[in-house]
Short mmCIF file of C-alpha atoms in Angstrom, two decimals:
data_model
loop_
_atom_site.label_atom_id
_atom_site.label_comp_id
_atom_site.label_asym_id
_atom_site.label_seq_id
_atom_site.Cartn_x
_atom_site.Cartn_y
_atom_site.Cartn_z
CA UNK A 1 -3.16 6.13 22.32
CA UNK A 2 -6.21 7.07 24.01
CA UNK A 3 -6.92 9.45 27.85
CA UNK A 4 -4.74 9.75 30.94
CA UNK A 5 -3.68 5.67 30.58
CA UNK A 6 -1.44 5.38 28.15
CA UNK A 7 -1.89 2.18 26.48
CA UNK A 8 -1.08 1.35 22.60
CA UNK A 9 -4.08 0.19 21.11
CA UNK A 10 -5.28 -2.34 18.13
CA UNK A 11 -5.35 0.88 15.53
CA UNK A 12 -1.85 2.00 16.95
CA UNK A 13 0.07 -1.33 16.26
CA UNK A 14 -1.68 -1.27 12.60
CA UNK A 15 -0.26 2.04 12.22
CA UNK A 16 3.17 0.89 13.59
CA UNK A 17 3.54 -2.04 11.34
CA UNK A 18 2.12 -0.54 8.22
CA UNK A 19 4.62 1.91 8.52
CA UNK A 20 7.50 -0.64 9.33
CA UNK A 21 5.95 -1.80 5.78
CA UNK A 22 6.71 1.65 3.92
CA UNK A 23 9.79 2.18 5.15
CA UNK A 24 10.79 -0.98 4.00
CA UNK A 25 9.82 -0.17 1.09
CA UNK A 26 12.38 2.61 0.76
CA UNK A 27 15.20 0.74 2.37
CA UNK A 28 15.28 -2.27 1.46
CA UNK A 29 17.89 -2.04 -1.61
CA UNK A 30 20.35 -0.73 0.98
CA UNK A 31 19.81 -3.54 2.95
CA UNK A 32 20.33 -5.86 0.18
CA UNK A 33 23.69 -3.85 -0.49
CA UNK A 34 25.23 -4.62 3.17
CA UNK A 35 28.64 -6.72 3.06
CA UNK A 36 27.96 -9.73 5.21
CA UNK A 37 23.92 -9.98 4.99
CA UNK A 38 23.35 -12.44 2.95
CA UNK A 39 21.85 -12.83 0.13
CA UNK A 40 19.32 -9.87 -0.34
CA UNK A 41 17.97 -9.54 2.98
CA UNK A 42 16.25 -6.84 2.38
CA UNK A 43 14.26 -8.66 -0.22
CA UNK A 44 13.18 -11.44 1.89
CA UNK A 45 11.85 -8.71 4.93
CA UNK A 46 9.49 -6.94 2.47
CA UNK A 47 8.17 -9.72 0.84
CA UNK A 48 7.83 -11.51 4.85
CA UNK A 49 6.65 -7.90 5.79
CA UNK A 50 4.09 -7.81 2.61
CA UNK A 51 2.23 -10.92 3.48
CA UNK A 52 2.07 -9.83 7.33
CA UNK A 53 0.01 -6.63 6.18
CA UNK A 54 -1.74 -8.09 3.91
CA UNK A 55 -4.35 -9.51 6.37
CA UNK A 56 -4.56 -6.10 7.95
CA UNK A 57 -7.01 -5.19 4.57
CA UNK A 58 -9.50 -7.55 5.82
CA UNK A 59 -9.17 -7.12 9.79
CA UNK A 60 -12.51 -6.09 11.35
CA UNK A 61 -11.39 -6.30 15.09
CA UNK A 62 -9.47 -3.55 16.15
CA UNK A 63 -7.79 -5.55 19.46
CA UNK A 64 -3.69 -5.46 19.48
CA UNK A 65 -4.02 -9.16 20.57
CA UNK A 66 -5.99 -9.94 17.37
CA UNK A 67 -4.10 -7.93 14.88
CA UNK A 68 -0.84 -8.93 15.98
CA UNK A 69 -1.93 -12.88 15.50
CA UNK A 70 -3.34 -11.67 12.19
CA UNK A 71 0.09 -10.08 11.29
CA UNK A 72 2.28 -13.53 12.68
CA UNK A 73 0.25 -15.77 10.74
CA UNK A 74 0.40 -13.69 7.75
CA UNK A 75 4.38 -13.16 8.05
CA UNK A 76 4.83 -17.28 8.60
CA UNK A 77 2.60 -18.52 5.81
CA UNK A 78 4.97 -15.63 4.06
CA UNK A 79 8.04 -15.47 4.78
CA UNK A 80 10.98 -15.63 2.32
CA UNK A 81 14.34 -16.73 3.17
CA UNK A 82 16.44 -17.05 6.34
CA UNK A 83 15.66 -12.93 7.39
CA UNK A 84 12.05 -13.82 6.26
CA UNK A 85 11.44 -16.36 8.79
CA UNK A 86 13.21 -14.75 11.57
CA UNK A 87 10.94 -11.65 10.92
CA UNK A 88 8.23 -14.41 10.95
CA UNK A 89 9.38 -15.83 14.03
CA UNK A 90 9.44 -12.35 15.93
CA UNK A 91 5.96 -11.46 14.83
CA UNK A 92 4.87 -14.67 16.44
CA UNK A 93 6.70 -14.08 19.76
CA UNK A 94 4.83 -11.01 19.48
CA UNK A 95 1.65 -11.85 19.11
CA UNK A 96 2.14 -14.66 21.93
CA UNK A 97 3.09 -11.86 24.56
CA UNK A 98 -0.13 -10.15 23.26
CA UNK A 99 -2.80 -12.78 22.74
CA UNK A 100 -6.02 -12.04 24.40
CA UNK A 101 -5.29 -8.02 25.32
CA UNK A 102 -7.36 -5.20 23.80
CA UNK A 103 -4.96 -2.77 24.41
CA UNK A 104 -1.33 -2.77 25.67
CA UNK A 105 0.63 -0.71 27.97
CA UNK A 106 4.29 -0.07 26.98
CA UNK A 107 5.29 -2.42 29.48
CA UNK A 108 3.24 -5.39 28.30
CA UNK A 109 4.08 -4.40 24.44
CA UNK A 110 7.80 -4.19 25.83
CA UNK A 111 7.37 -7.89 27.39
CA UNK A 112 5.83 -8.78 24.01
CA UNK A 113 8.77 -7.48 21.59
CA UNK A 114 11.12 -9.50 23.74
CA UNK A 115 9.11 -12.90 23.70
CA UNK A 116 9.55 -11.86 20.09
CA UNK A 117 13.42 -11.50 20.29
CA UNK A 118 13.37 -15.24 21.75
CA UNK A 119 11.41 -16.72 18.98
CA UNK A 120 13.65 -15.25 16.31
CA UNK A 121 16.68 -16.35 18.36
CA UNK A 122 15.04 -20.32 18.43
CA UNK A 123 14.70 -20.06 14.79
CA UNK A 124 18.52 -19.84 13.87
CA UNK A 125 21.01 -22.83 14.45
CA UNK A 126 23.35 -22.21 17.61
CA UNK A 127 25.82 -22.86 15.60
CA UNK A 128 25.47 -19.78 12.99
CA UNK A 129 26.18 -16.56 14.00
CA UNK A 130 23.62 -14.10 15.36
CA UNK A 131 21.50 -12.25 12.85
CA UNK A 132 21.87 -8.88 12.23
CA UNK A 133 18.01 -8.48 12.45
CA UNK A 134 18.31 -10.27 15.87
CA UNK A 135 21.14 -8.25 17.12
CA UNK A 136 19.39 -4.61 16.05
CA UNK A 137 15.79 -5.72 17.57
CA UNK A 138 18.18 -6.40 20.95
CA UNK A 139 19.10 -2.92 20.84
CA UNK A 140 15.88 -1.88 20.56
CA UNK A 141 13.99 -3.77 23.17
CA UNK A 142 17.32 -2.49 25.82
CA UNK A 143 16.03 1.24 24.90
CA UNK A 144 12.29 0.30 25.08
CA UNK A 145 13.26 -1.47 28.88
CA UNK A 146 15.19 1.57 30.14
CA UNK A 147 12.56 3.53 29.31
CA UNK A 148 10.13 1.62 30.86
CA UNK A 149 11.62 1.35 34.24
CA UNK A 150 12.06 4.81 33.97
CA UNK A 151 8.38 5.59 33.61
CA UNK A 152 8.17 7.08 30.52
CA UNK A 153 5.35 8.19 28.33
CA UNK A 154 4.68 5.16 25.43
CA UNK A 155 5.96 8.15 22.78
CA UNK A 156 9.14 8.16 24.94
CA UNK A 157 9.36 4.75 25.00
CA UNK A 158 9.15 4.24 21.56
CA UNK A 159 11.98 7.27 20.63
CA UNK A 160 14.41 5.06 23.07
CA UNK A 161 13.76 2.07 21.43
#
């Protein structure tokens, strides 16, 4: 986060993801373990999640807007099962709601993580019940908003969520 305008930059949302990534990486066998998830859920996010950081190795820009497309197409061409593709699915409502910004203020990344709740949402049949995954990243974008309106600092804002 750089000066007196708070604003979460390229490097930030590589930081953010790649640690999404590694704690994955310690979770995801209690995911798996959850009665009701399906069948290992926590599998299918850290492989999705692998391929989405992959591309991160390579990245020479350092805009949000151009990472986060990076990390969408990496998570679609990668995703793995039905919580792979709805991870997918919310990178690339993501990366929509960020295309074309250097940097992004907690309200724009706040817009952003809810164009990526409605991609995940389009990806499931109406007729299934919500995702966990869907239902959790709800509850995070409502603590992200209040913050927001209240006019909190992005560190803030990212505690709430």
């Amino acid at each position: 986060m750089t000066g007196s305008r708070e604003v979460i930059t390229g490097g930030d949302f590589r930081r953010m993801v790649s640690g999404a990534y590694s704690e994955f990486l310690l979770e995801y066998e209690n995911i798996n373990q959850q009665a009701g998830a399906g069948t290992l859920p926590g599998t299918q996010i850290l492989r999705t999640m692998g391929a989405a950081v992959m591309p991160l190795t390579e990245a020479k820009d350092d805009s949000i807007g151009s990472l986060s497309r990076r990390i969408a197409t990496g998570a679609v061409f990668g995703a793995r099962g039905n919580a792979g593709v709805v991870l997918a699915q919310m990178f690339r409502g993501i990366s929509a709601g960020l295309i074309g910004k250097y940097d992004a203020t907690g309200s724009e990344f706040g817009k952003a993580f809810q164009y990526g709740i409605l991609y995940a949402q389009r990806a499931m049949p109406k007729e299934e019940p919500e995702q966990p995954f869907i239902t959790v990243a709800k509850a995070v974008a409502k603590g992200a908003y209040h913050a927001v309106r209240q006019g909190n600092p992005i560190s803030e804002i990212l505690d709430k969520a």
